[in-house]
PDB file of C-alpha atoms in Angstrom:
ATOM      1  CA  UNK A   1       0.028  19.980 -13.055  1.00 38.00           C
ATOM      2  CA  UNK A   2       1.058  23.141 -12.523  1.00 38.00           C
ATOM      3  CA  UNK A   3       0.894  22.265  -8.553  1.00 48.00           C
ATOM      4  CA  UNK A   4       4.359  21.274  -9.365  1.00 43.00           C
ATOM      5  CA  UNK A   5       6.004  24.897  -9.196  1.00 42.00           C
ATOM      6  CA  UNK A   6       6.424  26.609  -6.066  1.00 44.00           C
ATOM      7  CA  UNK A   7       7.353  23.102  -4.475  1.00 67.00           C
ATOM      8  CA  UNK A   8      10.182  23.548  -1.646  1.00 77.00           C
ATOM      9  CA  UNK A   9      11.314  20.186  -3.221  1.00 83.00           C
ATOM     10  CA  UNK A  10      10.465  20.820  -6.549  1.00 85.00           C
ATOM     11  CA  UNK A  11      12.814  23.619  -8.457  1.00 78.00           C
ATOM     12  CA  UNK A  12      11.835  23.319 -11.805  1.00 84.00           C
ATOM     13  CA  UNK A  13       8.585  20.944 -12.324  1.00 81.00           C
ATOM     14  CA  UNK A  14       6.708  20.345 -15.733  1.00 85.00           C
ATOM     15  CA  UNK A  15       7.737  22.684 -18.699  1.00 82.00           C
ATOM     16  CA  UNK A  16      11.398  21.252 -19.237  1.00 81.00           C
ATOM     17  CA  UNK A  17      13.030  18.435 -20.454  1.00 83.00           C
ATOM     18  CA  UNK A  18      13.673  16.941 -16.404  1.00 89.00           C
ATOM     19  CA  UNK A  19      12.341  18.316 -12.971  1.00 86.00           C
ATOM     20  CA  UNK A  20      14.742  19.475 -10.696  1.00 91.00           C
ATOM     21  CA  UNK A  21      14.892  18.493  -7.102  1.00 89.00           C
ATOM     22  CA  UNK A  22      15.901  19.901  -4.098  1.00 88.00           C
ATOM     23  CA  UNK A  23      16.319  18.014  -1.086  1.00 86.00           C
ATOM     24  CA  UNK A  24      16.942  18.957   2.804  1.00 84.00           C
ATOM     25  CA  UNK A  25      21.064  18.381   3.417  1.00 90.00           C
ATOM     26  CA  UNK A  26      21.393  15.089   5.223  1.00 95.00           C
ATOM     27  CA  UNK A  27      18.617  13.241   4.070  1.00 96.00           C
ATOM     28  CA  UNK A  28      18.724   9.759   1.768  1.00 96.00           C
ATOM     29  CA  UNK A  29      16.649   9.969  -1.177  1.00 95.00           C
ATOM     30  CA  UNK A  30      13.980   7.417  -1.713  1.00 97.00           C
ATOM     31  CA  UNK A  31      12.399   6.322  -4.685  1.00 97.00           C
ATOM     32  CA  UNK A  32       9.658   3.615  -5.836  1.00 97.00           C
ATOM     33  CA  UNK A  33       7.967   2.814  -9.241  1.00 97.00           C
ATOM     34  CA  UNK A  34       4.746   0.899  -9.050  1.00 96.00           C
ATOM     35  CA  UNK A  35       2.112   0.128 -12.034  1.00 96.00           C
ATOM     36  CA  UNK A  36      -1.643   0.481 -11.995  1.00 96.00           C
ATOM     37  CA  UNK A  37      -2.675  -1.732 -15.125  1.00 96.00           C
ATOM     38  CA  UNK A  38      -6.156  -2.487 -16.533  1.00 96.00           C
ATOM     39  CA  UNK A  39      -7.604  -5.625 -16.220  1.00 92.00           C
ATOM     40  CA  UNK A  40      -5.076  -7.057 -13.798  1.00 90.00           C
ATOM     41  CA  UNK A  41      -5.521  -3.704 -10.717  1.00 92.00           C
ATOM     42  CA  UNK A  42      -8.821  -2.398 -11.858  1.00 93.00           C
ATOM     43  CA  UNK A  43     -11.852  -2.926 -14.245  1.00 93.00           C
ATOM     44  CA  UNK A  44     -13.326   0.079 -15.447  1.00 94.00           C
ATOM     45  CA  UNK A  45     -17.011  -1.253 -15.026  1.00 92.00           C
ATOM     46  CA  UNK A  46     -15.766  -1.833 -11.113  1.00 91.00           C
ATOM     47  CA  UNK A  47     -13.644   1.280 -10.639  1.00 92.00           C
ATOM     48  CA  UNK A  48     -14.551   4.779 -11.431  1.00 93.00           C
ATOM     49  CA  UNK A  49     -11.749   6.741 -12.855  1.00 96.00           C
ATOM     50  CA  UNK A  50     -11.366   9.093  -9.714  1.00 96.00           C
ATOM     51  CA  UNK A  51     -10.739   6.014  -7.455  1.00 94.00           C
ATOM     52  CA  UNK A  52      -8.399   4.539 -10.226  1.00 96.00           C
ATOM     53  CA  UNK A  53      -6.465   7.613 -10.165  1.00 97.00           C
ATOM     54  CA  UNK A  54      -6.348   7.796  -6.554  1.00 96.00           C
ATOM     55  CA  UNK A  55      -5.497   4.295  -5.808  1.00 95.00           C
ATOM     56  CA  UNK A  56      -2.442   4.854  -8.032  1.00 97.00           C
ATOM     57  CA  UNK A  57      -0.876   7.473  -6.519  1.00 98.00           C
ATOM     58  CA  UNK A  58      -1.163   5.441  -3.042  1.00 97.00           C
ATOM     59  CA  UNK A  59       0.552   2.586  -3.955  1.00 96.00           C
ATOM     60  CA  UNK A  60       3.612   4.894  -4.811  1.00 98.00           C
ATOM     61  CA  UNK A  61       2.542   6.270  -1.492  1.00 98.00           C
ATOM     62  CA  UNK A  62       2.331   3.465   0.517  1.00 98.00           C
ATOM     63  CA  UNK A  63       6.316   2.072  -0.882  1.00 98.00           C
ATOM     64  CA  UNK A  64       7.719   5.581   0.989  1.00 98.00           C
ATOM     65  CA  UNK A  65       5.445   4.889   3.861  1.00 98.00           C
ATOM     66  CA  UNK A  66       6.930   1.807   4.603  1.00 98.00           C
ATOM     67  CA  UNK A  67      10.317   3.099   4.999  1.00 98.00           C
ATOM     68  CA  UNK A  68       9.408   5.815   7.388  1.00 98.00           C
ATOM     69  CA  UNK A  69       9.625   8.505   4.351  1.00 98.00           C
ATOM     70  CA  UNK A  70       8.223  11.675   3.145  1.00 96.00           C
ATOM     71  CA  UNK A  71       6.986  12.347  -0.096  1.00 96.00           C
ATOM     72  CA  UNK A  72       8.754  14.665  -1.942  1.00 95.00           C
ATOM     73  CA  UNK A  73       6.945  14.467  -5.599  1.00 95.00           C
ATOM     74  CA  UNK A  74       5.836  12.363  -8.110  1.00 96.00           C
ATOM     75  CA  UNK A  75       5.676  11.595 -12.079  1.00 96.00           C
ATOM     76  CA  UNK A  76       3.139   9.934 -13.528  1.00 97.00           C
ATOM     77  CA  UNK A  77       3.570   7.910 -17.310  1.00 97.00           C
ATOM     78  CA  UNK A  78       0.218   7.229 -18.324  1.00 97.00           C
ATOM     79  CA  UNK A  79      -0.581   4.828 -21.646  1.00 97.00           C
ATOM     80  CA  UNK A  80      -4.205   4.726 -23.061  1.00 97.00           C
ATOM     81  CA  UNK A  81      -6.326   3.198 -26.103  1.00 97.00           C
ATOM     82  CA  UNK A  82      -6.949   6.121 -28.712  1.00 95.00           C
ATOM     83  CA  UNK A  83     -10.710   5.061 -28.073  1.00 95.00           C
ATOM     84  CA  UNK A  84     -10.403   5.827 -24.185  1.00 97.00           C
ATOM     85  CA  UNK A  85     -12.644   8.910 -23.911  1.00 97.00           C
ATOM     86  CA  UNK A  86     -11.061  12.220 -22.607  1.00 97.00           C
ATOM     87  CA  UNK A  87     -13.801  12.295 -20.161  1.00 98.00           C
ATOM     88  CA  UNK A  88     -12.140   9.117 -17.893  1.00 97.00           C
ATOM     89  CA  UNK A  89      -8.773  10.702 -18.203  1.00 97.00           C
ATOM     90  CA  UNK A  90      -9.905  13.811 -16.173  1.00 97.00           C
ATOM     91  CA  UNK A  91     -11.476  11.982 -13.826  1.00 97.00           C
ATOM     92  CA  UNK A  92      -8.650   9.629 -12.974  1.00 98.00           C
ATOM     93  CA  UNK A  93      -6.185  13.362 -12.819  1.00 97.00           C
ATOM     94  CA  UNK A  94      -8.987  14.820 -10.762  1.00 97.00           C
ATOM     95  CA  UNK A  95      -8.475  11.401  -8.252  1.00 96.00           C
ATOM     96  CA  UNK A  96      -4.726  11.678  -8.170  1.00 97.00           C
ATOM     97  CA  UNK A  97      -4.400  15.147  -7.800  1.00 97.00           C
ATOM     98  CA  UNK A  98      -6.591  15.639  -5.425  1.00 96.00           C
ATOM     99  CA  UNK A  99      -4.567  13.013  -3.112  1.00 96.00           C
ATOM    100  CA  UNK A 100      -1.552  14.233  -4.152  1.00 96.00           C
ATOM    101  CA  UNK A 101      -3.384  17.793  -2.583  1.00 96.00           C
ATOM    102  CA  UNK A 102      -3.733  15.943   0.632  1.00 95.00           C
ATOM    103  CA  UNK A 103      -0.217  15.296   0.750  1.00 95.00           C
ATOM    104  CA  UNK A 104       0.989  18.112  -0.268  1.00 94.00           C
ATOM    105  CA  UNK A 105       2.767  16.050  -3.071  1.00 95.00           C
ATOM    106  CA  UNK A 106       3.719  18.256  -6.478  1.00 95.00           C
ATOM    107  CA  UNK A 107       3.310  16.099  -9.608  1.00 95.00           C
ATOM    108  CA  UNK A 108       6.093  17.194 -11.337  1.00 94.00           C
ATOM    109  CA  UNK A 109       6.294  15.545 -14.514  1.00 93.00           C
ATOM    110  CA  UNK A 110       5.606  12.024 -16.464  1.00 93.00           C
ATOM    111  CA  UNK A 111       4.835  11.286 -19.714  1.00 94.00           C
ATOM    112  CA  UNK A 112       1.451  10.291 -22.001  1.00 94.00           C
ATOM    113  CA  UNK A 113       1.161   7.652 -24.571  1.00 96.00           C
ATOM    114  CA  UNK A 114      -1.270   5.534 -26.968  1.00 95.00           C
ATOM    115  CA  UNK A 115      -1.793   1.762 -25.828  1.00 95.00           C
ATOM    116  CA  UNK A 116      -2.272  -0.715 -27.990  1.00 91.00           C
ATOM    117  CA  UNK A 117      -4.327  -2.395 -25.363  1.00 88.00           C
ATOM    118  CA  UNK A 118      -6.006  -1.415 -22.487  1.00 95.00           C
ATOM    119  CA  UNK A 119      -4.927   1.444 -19.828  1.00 98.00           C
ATOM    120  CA  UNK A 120      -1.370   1.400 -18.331  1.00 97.00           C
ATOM    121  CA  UNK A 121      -0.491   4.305 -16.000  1.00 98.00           C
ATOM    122  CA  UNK A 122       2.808   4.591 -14.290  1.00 97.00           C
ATOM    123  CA  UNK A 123       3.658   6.269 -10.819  1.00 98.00           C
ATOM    124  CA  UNK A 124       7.217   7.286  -9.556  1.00 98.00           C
ATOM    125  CA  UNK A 125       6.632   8.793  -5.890  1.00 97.00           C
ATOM    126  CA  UNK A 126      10.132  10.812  -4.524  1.00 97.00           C
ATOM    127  CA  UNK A 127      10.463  10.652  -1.078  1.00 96.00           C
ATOM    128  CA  UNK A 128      13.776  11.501   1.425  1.00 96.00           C
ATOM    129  CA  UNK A 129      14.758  10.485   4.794  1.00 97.00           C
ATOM    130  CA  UNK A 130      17.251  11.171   7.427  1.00 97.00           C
ATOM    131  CA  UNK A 131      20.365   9.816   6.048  1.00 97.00           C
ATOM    132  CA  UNK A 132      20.884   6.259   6.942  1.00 97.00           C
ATOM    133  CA  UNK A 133      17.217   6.283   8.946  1.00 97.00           C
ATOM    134  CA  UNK A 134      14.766   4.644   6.538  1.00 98.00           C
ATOM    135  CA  UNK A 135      13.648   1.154   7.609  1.00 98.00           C
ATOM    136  CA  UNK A 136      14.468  -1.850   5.868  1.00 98.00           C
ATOM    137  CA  UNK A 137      12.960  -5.155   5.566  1.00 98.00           C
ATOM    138  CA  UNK A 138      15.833  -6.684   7.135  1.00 98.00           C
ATOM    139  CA  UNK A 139      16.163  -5.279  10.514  1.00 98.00           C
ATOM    140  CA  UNK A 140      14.046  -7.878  12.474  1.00 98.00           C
ATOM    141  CA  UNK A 141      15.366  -9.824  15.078  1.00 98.00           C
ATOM    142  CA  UNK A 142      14.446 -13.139  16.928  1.00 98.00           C
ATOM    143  CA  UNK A 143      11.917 -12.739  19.622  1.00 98.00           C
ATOM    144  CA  UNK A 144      10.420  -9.389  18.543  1.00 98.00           C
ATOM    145  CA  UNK A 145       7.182  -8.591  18.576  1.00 98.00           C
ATOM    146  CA  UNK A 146       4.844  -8.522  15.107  1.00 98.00           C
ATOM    147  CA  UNK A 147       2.215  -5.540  14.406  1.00 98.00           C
ATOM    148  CA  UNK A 148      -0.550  -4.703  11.770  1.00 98.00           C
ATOM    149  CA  UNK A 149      -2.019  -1.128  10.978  1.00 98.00           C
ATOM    150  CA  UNK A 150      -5.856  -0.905  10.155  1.00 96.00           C
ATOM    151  CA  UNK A 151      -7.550  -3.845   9.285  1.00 95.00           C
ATOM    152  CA  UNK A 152      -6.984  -6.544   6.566  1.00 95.00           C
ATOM    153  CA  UNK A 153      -9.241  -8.562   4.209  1.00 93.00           C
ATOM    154  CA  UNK A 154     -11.537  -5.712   3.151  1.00 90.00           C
ATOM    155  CA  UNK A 155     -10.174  -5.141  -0.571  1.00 90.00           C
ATOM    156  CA  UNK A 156      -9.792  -9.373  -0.877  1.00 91.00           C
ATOM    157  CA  UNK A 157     -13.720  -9.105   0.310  1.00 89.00           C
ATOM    158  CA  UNK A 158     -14.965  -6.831  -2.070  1.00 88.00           C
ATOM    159  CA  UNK A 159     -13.322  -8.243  -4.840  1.00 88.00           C
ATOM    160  CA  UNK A 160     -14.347 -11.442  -4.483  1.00 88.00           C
ATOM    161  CA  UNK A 161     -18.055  -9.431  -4.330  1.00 86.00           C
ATOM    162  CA  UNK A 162     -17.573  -8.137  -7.520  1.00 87.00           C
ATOM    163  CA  UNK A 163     -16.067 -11.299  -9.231  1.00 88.00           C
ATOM    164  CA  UNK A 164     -19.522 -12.971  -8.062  1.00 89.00           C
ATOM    165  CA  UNK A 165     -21.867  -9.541  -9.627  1.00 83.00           C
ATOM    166  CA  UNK A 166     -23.191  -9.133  -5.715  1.00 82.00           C
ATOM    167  CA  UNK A 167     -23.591  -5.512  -4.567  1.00 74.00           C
ATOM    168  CA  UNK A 168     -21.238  -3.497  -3.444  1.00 76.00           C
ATOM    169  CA  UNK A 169     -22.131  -0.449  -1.078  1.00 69.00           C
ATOM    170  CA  UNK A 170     -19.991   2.479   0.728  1.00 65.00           C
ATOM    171  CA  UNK A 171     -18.975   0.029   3.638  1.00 62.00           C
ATOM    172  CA  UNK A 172     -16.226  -1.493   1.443  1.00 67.00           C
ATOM    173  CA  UNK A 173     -14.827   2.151   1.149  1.00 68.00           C
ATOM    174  CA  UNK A 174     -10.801   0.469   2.121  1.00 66.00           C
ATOM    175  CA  UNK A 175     -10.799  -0.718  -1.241  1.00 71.00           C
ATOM    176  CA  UNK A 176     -12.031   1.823  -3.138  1.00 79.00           C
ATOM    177  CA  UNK A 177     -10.394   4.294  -1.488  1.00 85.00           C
ATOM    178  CA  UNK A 178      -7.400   2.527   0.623  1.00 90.00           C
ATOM    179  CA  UNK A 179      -4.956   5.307   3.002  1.00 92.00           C
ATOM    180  CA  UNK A 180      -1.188   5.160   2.476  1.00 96.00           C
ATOM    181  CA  UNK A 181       0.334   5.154   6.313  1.00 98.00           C
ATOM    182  CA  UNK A 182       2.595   7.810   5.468  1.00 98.00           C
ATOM    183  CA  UNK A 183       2.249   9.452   9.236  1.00 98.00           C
ATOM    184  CA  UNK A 184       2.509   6.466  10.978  1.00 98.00           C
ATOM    185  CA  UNK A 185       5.376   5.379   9.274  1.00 98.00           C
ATOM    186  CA  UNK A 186       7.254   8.788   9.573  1.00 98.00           C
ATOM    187  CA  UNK A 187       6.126   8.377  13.151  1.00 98.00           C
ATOM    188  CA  UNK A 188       7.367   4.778  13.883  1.00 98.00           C
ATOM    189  CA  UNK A 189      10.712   5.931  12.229  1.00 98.00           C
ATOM    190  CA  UNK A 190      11.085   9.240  14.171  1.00 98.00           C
ATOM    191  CA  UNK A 191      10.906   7.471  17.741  1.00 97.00           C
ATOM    192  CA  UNK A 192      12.976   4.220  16.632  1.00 97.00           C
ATOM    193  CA  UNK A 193      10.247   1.802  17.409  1.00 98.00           C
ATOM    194  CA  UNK A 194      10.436  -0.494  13.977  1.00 98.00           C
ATOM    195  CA  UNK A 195      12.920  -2.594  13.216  1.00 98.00           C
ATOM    196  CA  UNK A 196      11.821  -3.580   9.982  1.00 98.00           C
ATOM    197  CA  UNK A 197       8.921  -2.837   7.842  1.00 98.00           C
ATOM    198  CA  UNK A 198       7.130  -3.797   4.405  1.00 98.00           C
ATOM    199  CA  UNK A 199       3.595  -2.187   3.662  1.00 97.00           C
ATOM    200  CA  UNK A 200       0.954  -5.028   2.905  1.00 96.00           C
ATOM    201  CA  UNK A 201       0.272  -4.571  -0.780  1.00 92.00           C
ATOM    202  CA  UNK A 202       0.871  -8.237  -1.606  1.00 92.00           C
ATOM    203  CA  UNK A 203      -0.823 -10.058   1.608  1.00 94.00           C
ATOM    204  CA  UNK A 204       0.180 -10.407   4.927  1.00 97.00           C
ATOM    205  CA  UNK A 205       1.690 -14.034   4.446  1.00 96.00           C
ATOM    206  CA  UNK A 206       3.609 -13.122   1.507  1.00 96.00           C
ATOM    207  CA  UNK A 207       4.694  -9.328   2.571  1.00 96.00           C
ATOM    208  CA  UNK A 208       5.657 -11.168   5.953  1.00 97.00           C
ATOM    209  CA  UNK A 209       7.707 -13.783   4.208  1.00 97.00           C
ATOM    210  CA  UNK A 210       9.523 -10.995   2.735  1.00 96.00           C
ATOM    211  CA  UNK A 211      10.697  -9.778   6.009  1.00 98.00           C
ATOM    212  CA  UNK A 212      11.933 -13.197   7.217  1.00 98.00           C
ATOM    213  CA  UNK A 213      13.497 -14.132   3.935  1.00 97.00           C
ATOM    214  CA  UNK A 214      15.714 -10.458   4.042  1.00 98.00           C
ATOM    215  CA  UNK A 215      15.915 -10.603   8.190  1.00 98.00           C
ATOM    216  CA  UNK A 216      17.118 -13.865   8.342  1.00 98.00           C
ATOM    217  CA  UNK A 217      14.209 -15.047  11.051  1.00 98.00           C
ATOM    218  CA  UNK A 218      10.959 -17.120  11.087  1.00 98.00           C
ATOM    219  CA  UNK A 219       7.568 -15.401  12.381  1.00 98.00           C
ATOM    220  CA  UNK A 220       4.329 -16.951  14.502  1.00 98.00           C
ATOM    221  CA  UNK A 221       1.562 -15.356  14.097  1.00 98.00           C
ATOM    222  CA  UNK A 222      -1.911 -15.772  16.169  1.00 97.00           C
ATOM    223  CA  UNK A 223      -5.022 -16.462  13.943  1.00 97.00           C
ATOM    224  CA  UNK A 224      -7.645 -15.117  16.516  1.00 97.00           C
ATOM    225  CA  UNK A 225      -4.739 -11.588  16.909  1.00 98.00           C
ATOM    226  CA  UNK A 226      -5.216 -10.507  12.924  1.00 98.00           C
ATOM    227  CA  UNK A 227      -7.463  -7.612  13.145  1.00 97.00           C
ATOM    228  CA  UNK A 228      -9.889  -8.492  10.269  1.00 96.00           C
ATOM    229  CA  UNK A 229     -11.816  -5.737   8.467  1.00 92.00           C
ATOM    230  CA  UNK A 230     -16.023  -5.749   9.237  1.00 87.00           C
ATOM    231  CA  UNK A 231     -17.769  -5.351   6.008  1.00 78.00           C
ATOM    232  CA  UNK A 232     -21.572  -5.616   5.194  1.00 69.00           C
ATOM    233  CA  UNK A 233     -24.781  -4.275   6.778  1.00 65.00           C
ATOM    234  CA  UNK A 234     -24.125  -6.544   9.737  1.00 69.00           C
ATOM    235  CA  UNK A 235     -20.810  -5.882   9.827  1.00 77.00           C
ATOM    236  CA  UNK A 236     -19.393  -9.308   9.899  1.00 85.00           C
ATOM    237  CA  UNK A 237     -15.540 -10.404   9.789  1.00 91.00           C
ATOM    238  CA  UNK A 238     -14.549 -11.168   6.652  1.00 92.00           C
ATOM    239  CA  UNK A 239     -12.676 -14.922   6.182  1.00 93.00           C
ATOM    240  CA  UNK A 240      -9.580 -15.515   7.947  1.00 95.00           C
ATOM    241  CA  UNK A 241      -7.971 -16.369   4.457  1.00 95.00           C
ATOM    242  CA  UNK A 242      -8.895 -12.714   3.013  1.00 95.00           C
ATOM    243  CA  UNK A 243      -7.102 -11.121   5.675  1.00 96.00           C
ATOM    244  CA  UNK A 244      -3.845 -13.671   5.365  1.00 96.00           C
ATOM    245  CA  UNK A 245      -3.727 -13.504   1.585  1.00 95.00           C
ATOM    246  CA  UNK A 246      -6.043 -11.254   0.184  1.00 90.00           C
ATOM    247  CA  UNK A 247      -3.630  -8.131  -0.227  1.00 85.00           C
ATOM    248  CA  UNK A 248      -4.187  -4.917  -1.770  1.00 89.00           C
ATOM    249  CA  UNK A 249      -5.171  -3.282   2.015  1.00 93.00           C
ATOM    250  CA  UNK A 250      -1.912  -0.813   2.019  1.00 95.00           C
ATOM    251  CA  UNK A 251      -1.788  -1.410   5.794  1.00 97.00           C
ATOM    252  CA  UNK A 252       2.174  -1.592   7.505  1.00 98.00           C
ATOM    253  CA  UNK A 253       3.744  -4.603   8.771  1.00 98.00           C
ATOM    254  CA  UNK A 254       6.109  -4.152  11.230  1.00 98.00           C
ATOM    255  CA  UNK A 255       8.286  -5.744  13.891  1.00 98.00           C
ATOM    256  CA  UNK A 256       9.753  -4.010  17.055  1.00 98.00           C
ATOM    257  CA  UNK A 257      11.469  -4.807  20.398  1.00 98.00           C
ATOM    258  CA  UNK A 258       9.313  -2.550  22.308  1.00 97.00           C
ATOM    259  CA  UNK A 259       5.722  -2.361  23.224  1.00 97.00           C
ATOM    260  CA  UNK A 260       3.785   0.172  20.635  1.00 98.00           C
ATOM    261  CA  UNK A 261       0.494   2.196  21.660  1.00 97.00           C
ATOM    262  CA  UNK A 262      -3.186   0.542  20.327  1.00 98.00           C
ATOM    263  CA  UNK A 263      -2.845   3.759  17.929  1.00 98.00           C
ATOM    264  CA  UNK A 264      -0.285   5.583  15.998  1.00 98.00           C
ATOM    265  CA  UNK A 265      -1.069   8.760  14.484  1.00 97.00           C
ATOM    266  CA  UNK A 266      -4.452   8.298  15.378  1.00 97.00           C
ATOM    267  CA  UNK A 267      -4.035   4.728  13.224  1.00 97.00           C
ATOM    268  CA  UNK A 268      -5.105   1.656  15.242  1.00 97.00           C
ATOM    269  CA  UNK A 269      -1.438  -0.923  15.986  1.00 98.00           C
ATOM    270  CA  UNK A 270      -2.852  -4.576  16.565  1.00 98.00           C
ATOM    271  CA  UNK A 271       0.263  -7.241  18.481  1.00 98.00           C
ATOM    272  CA  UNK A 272      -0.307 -10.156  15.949  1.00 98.00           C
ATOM    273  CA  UNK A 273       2.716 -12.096  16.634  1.00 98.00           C
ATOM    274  CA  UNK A 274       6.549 -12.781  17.300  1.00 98.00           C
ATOM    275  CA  UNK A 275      10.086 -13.219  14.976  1.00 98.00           C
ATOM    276  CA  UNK A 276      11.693 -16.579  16.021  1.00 98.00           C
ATOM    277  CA  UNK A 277      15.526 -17.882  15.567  1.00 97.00           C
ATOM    278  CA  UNK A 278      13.873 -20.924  13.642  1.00 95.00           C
ATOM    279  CA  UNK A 279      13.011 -20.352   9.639  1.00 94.00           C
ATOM    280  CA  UNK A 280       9.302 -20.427   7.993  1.00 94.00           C
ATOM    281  CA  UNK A 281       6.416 -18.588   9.335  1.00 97.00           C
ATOM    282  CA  UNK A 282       3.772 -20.349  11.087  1.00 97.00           C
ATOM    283  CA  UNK A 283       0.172 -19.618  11.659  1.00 98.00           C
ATOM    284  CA  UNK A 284      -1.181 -20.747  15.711  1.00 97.00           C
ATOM    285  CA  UNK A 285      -5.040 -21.377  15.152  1.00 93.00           C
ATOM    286  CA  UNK A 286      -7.820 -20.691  17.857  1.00 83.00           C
ATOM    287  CA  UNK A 287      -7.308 -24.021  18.964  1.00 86.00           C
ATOM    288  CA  UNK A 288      -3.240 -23.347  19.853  1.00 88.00           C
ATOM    289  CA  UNK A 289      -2.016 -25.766  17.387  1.00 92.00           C
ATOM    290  CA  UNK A 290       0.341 -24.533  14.923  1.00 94.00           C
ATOM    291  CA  UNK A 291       0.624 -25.051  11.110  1.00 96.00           C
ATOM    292  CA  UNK A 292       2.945 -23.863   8.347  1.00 95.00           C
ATOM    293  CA  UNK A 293       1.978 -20.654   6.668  1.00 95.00           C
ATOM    294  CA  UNK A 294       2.617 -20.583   2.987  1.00 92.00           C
ATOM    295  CA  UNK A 295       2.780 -17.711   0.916  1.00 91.00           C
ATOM    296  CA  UNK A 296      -1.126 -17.211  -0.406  1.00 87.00           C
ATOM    297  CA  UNK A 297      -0.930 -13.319  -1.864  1.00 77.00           C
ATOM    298  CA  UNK A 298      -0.256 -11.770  -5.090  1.00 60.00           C
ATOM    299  CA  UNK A 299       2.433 -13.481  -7.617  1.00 56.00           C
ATOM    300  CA  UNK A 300       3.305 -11.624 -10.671  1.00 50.00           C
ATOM    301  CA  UNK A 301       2.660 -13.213 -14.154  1.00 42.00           C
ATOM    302  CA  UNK A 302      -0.558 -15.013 -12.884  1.00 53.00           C
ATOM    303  CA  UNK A 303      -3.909 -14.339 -13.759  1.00 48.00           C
ATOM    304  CA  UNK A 304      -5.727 -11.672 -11.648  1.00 49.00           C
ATOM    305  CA  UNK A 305      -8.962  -9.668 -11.700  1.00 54.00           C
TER     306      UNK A 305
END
């Protein structure tokens, strides 16, 4: 933790009561909250602590990505059972730190507490952007074009793996170990190319949905155009419905009025469709016909995991 001092954006980091901050003049200050809970994000006979830890700090990660951000630091508030052995607490610190290492992202503060059930940890990622620059969910327009980062479907795949006890080997490494698309992002934002973005934490039909509903436009989308993830030996597409509501993949969702390269800081961009004038999103199947795409990902206050 004590990463935290000697921070350009961190003044004073853990050892008082609050951090202090200091931010470049002109830039908006972002912030996003996001919790990594037991039992309903990870199992601890599926995760090992270092990936826990590591997946936590990316969804906080993944939230500044989206609007084109940098990180600037993060707090962690972390809750365990007084039976939880010290043991799988370093490991998950080792897994965030070392992330936050990558990103040369302070921790610089937080809080620890006993659970009464189950492990509960809590991560606040600080970000900044060029005053009035970040992008919004609600910049879309009709008749722009819709793009993916990555791949979707691998973290729906392996879950649905592990809910059935089958084996699970290295190729399923995007859910164990998923990348926040904090370069890509920055990058998309630097040159002006998205209009509005969401990352896909929730699934691509709900995450979309969420950029029609606050755009005010409908989407089509083109089945056989979603870049699904290869998993396995054989390397095999994973369903169509993993990669429309599966979630969890951290990839960006984006729309834009101009063409965009097949890779963005070195991240491959896949076309997968177009914002219309007309309201709801629709899915266009291999055969051309169209049908109405609901929203399949991740609701709060239902059963998961």
């Amino acid at each position: 933790m004590a990463r935290a001092r000697g921070s350009q954006s961190v003044r004073t980091g853990i050892g008082d009561d609050c951090a202090v901050l200091r931010f470049p003049p002109g830039n908006d200050l972002l912030v996003t909250t996001d919790f990594t809970i037991e039992k309903v994000h990870f199992r601890r006979d599926w995760h090992r602590p270092e990936m826990v830890g590591e997946r936590c700090l990316t969804r906080g990660l993944s939230d500044i990505a989206a609007m084109g951000g940098k990180p600037q630091a993060a707090f962690l508030s972390l809750a365990v059972p007084s039976d939880l052995p010290q043991k799988w607490v370093d490991r998950f610190l080792k897994g965030l730190l070392d992330l936050a290492e990558e990103f040369k992202l302070p921790l610089a503060g937080g809080d620890t507490a006993e659970s009464a059930g189950g492990i509960q940890a809590d991560i606040v990622v600080v970000g900044s952007v060029p005053k009035g620059k970040a992008v919004l969910r609600s910049g879309a327009k009709p008749g722009e074009r819709i793009y993916v980062t990555g791949e979707l479907g691998g973290s729906a795949a392996v879950l649905a793996r592990l809910a059935e006890s089958k084996p699970v080997g290295a190729e399923y490494f995007r859910h164990f170990r998923p990348r926040a698309r904090v370069s890509v992002g920055q990058r998309l934002r630097r040159r002006g190319a998205a209009s509005a973005m969401i990352d896909l934490s929730d699934g691509l039909s709900t995450d979309l949905e969420h950029i029609c509903q606050e755009s005010h436009v409908g989407a089509e989308i083109e089945a056989e155009a979603i870049p699904r993830a290869q998993v396995g030996v054989g390397k095999k597409r994973v369903a169509l419905e993993f990669a429309l509501h599966g979630g969890d993949d951290y990839e960006l969702l984006f729309t834009s009025a101009v063409a965009i390269p097949s890779k963005v800081a070195g991240v491959r961009v896949t076309r997968i469709g177009r914002t219309t004038k007309s309201a709801g999103t629709r899915l266009i199947g291999e055969d051309g016909k169209q049908q109405p795409l609901q929203p399949g990902g991740w609701e709060h206050f239902k059963g998961n995991l």
